[in-house]
């Protein structure tokens, strides 16, 4: 998988700006820059990788600024945090509210695929109910080997 073309990133940024406006938020220049880097990347990016890349073009950017931008982008449904990697990826369906999402993380190449399989979501929901547990979120992260890496081994 290669990084997205500039035109595709630009179109997704326009969609993101519209989603933010519809929800009463604003995709500021900094938030737009952070999201642009995430959208263009072919791998998840950590906050410090984002910081390093932004420092190339912007002065005075500090970690807290990046984390605030990431928090906003997550709240708007534009990015996801991959907990296992402590890194961020763009949501494949900008602004879509997920009931549950699953991520497939390749341990060899670092690619992350986002899926939303209702069967997995329902199985987790029913298992939680049987235990009397009320989940506040249901994100599943699976580590393994992607198809491309499996074939290259």
Tab-separated table of C-alpha atoms in Angstrom:
chain	number	residue	atom	x	y	z
A	1	UNK	CA	0.000	0.000	0.000
A	2	UNK	CA	1.402	3.391	-0.904
A	3	UNK	CA	0.752	6.822	0.491
A	4	UNK	CA	-2.330	8.580	-0.816
A	5	UNK	CA	-2.165	10.946	-3.744
A	6	UNK	CA	-2.274	14.664	-2.969
A	7	UNK	CA	-5.664	15.056	-4.686
A	8	UNK	CA	-7.227	12.287	-2.576
A	9	UNK	CA	-5.870	13.819	0.636
A	10	UNK	CA	-7.226	17.211	-0.360
A	11	UNK	CA	-10.693	15.745	-1.023
A	12	UNK	CA	-10.689	13.999	2.364
A	13	UNK	CA	-9.613	17.227	4.074
A	14	UNK	CA	-12.547	19.029	2.453
A	15	UNK	CA	-14.896	16.308	3.701
A	16	UNK	CA	-13.367	16.567	7.183
A	17	UNK	CA	-13.838	20.345	7.233
A	18	UNK	CA	-17.491	19.884	6.284
A	19	UNK	CA	-17.996	17.231	8.999
A	20	UNK	CA	-16.484	19.555	11.605
A	21	UNK	CA	-18.710	22.473	10.555
A	22	UNK	CA	-21.818	20.281	10.649
A	23	UNK	CA	-20.923	19.346	14.229
A	24	UNK	CA	-20.166	22.890	15.321
A	25	UNK	CA	-16.394	22.497	15.230
A	26	UNK	CA	-13.693	24.015	13.104
A	27	UNK	CA	-10.847	22.355	11.264
A	28	UNK	CA	-8.207	24.965	12.096
A	29	UNK	CA	-5.015	25.209	10.070
A	30	UNK	CA	-3.072	23.183	12.654
A	31	UNK	CA	-5.752	20.486	12.886
A	32	UNK	CA	-5.864	20.393	9.096
A	33	UNK	CA	-2.070	19.991	8.959
A	34	UNK	CA	-2.137	17.141	11.489
A	35	UNK	CA	-4.967	15.395	9.655
A	36	UNK	CA	-3.228	15.915	6.314
A	37	UNK	CA	-0.100	14.154	7.584
A	38	UNK	CA	-2.155	11.247	8.918
A	39	UNK	CA	-4.184	10.947	5.712
A	40	UNK	CA	-1.064	10.983	3.535
A	41	UNK	CA	0.801	8.397	5.612
A	42	UNK	CA	0.799	4.746	4.658
A	43	UNK	CA	1.426	3.737	8.288
A	44	UNK	CA	0.108	4.909	11.667
A	45	UNK	CA	1.924	7.949	13.059
A	46	UNK	CA	2.732	8.694	16.693
A	47	UNK	CA	2.185	12.142	18.163
A	48	UNK	CA	5.940	12.718	18.197
A	49	UNK	CA	6.314	11.692	14.557
A	50	UNK	CA	3.601	14.226	13.746
A	51	UNK	CA	5.401	16.821	15.861
A	52	UNK	CA	8.700	16.224	14.042
A	53	UNK	CA	7.038	16.546	10.637
A	54	UNK	CA	5.147	19.697	11.602
A	55	UNK	CA	8.282	21.337	12.999
A	56	UNK	CA	9.695	21.229	9.462
A	57	UNK	CA	7.104	23.784	8.330
A	58	UNK	CA	5.753	25.407	11.511
A	59	UNK	CA	7.524	27.042	14.411
A	60	UNK	CA	6.450	26.847	18.030
A	61	UNK	CA	4.615	23.535	17.798
A	62	UNK	CA	4.807	21.622	21.090
A	63	UNK	CA	3.533	18.156	22.091
A	64	UNK	CA	0.496	19.535	23.940
A	65	UNK	CA	-0.619	21.281	20.753
A	66	UNK	CA	-0.430	18.037	18.803
A	67	UNK	CA	-2.318	16.100	21.479
A	68	UNK	CA	-5.097	18.721	21.559
A	69	UNK	CA	-5.414	18.532	17.779
A	70	UNK	CA	-5.502	14.721	17.919
A	71	UNK	CA	-8.161	14.780	20.661
A	72	UNK	CA	-10.320	17.058	18.520
A	73	UNK	CA	-9.851	14.879	15.428
A	74	UNK	CA	-10.783	11.771	17.426
A	75	UNK	CA	-13.898	13.438	18.843
A	76	UNK	CA	-14.960	14.369	15.315
A	77	UNK	CA	-14.546	10.761	14.135
A	78	UNK	CA	-11.729	11.639	11.751
A	79	UNK	CA	-8.881	9.629	13.285
A	80	UNK	CA	-8.486	6.555	15.457
A	81	UNK	CA	-5.836	5.847	18.050
A	82	UNK	CA	-4.238	2.433	17.742
A	83	UNK	CA	-3.533	1.671	21.387
A	84	UNK	CA	-1.074	-1.169	20.717
A	85	UNK	CA	1.111	1.197	18.712
A	86	UNK	CA	0.271	4.440	20.527
A	87	UNK	CA	-0.226	5.861	17.045
A	88	UNK	CA	-2.966	7.377	14.908
A	89	UNK	CA	-4.643	6.472	11.615
A	90	UNK	CA	-7.301	8.216	9.574
A	91	UNK	CA	-10.817	6.872	9.846
A	92	UNK	CA	-11.776	5.185	6.591
A	93	UNK	CA	-15.236	6.778	6.812
A	94	UNK	CA	-14.739	10.352	8.014
A	95	UNK	CA	-17.202	11.443	10.650
A	96	UNK	CA	-19.038	8.115	10.701
A	97	UNK	CA	-19.920	7.079	14.240
A	98	UNK	CA	-18.770	3.525	14.770
A	99	UNK	CA	-20.531	1.196	17.155
A	100	UNK	CA	-17.436	-0.940	17.134
A	101	UNK	CA	-14.388	-1.075	14.956
A	102	UNK	CA	-11.629	-3.607	14.523
A	103	UNK	CA	-8.064	-3.020	13.393
A	104	UNK	CA	-5.793	-5.566	11.758
A	105	UNK	CA	-2.176	-4.628	12.475
A	106	UNK	CA	0.644	-6.230	10.502
A	107	UNK	CA	3.620	-6.881	12.758
A	108	UNK	CA	5.974	-7.047	9.788
A	109	UNK	CA	5.193	-3.986	7.656
A	110	UNK	CA	3.128	-1.877	10.063
A	111	UNK	CA	0.068	-1.519	7.821
A	112	UNK	CA	-3.209	-1.109	9.700
A	113	UNK	CA	-6.532	-2.090	8.120
A	114	UNK	CA	-9.774	-0.789	9.607
A	115	UNK	CA	-12.797	-3.071	9.437
A	116	UNK	CA	-16.225	-2.999	11.002
A	117	UNK	CA	-17.579	-6.520	11.241
A	118	UNK	CA	-20.990	-6.542	12.937
A	119	UNK	CA	-20.597	-10.217	13.853
A	120	UNK	CA	-17.535	-9.390	15.961
A	121	UNK	CA	-19.301	-6.398	17.499
A	122	UNK	CA	-22.400	-8.426	18.333
A	123	UNK	CA	-20.388	-11.310	19.781
A	124	UNK	CA	-18.518	-8.910	22.070
A	125	UNK	CA	-21.745	-7.171	23.077
A	126	UNK	CA	-23.448	-10.468	23.975
A	127	UNK	CA	-20.398	-11.749	25.856
A	128	UNK	CA	-20.277	-8.525	27.867
A	129	UNK	CA	-24.008	-8.728	28.630
A	130	UNK	CA	-23.621	-12.313	29.886
A	131	UNK	CA	-21.002	-11.038	32.324
A	132	UNK	CA	-23.159	-8.102	33.405
A	133	UNK	CA	-20.612	-5.761	31.874
A	134	UNK	CA	-21.569	-2.515	30.175
A	135	UNK	CA	-18.825	-1.467	27.733
A	136	UNK	CA	-18.269	2.201	26.966
A	137	UNK	CA	-16.367	1.430	23.764
A	138	UNK	CA	-15.540	-1.643	21.731
A	139	UNK	CA	-12.391	-1.386	19.686
A	140	UNK	CA	-10.507	-4.558	18.842
A	141	UNK	CA	-6.880	-4.591	17.701
A	142	UNK	CA	-5.540	-7.787	16.158
A	143	UNK	CA	-1.836	-8.226	15.488
A	144	UNK	CA	-0.622	-10.602	12.852
A	145	UNK	CA	0.673	-10.733	9.297
A	146	UNK	CA	-1.006	-9.070	6.317
A	147	UNK	CA	-1.574	-10.883	3.033
A	148	UNK	CA	1.300	-9.112	1.248
A	149	UNK	CA	3.806	-10.007	3.970
A	150	UNK	CA	2.499	-13.589	4.122
A	151	UNK	CA	3.232	-14.019	0.418
A	152	UNK	CA	6.679	-12.440	0.633
A	153	UNK	CA	7.877	-14.799	3.377
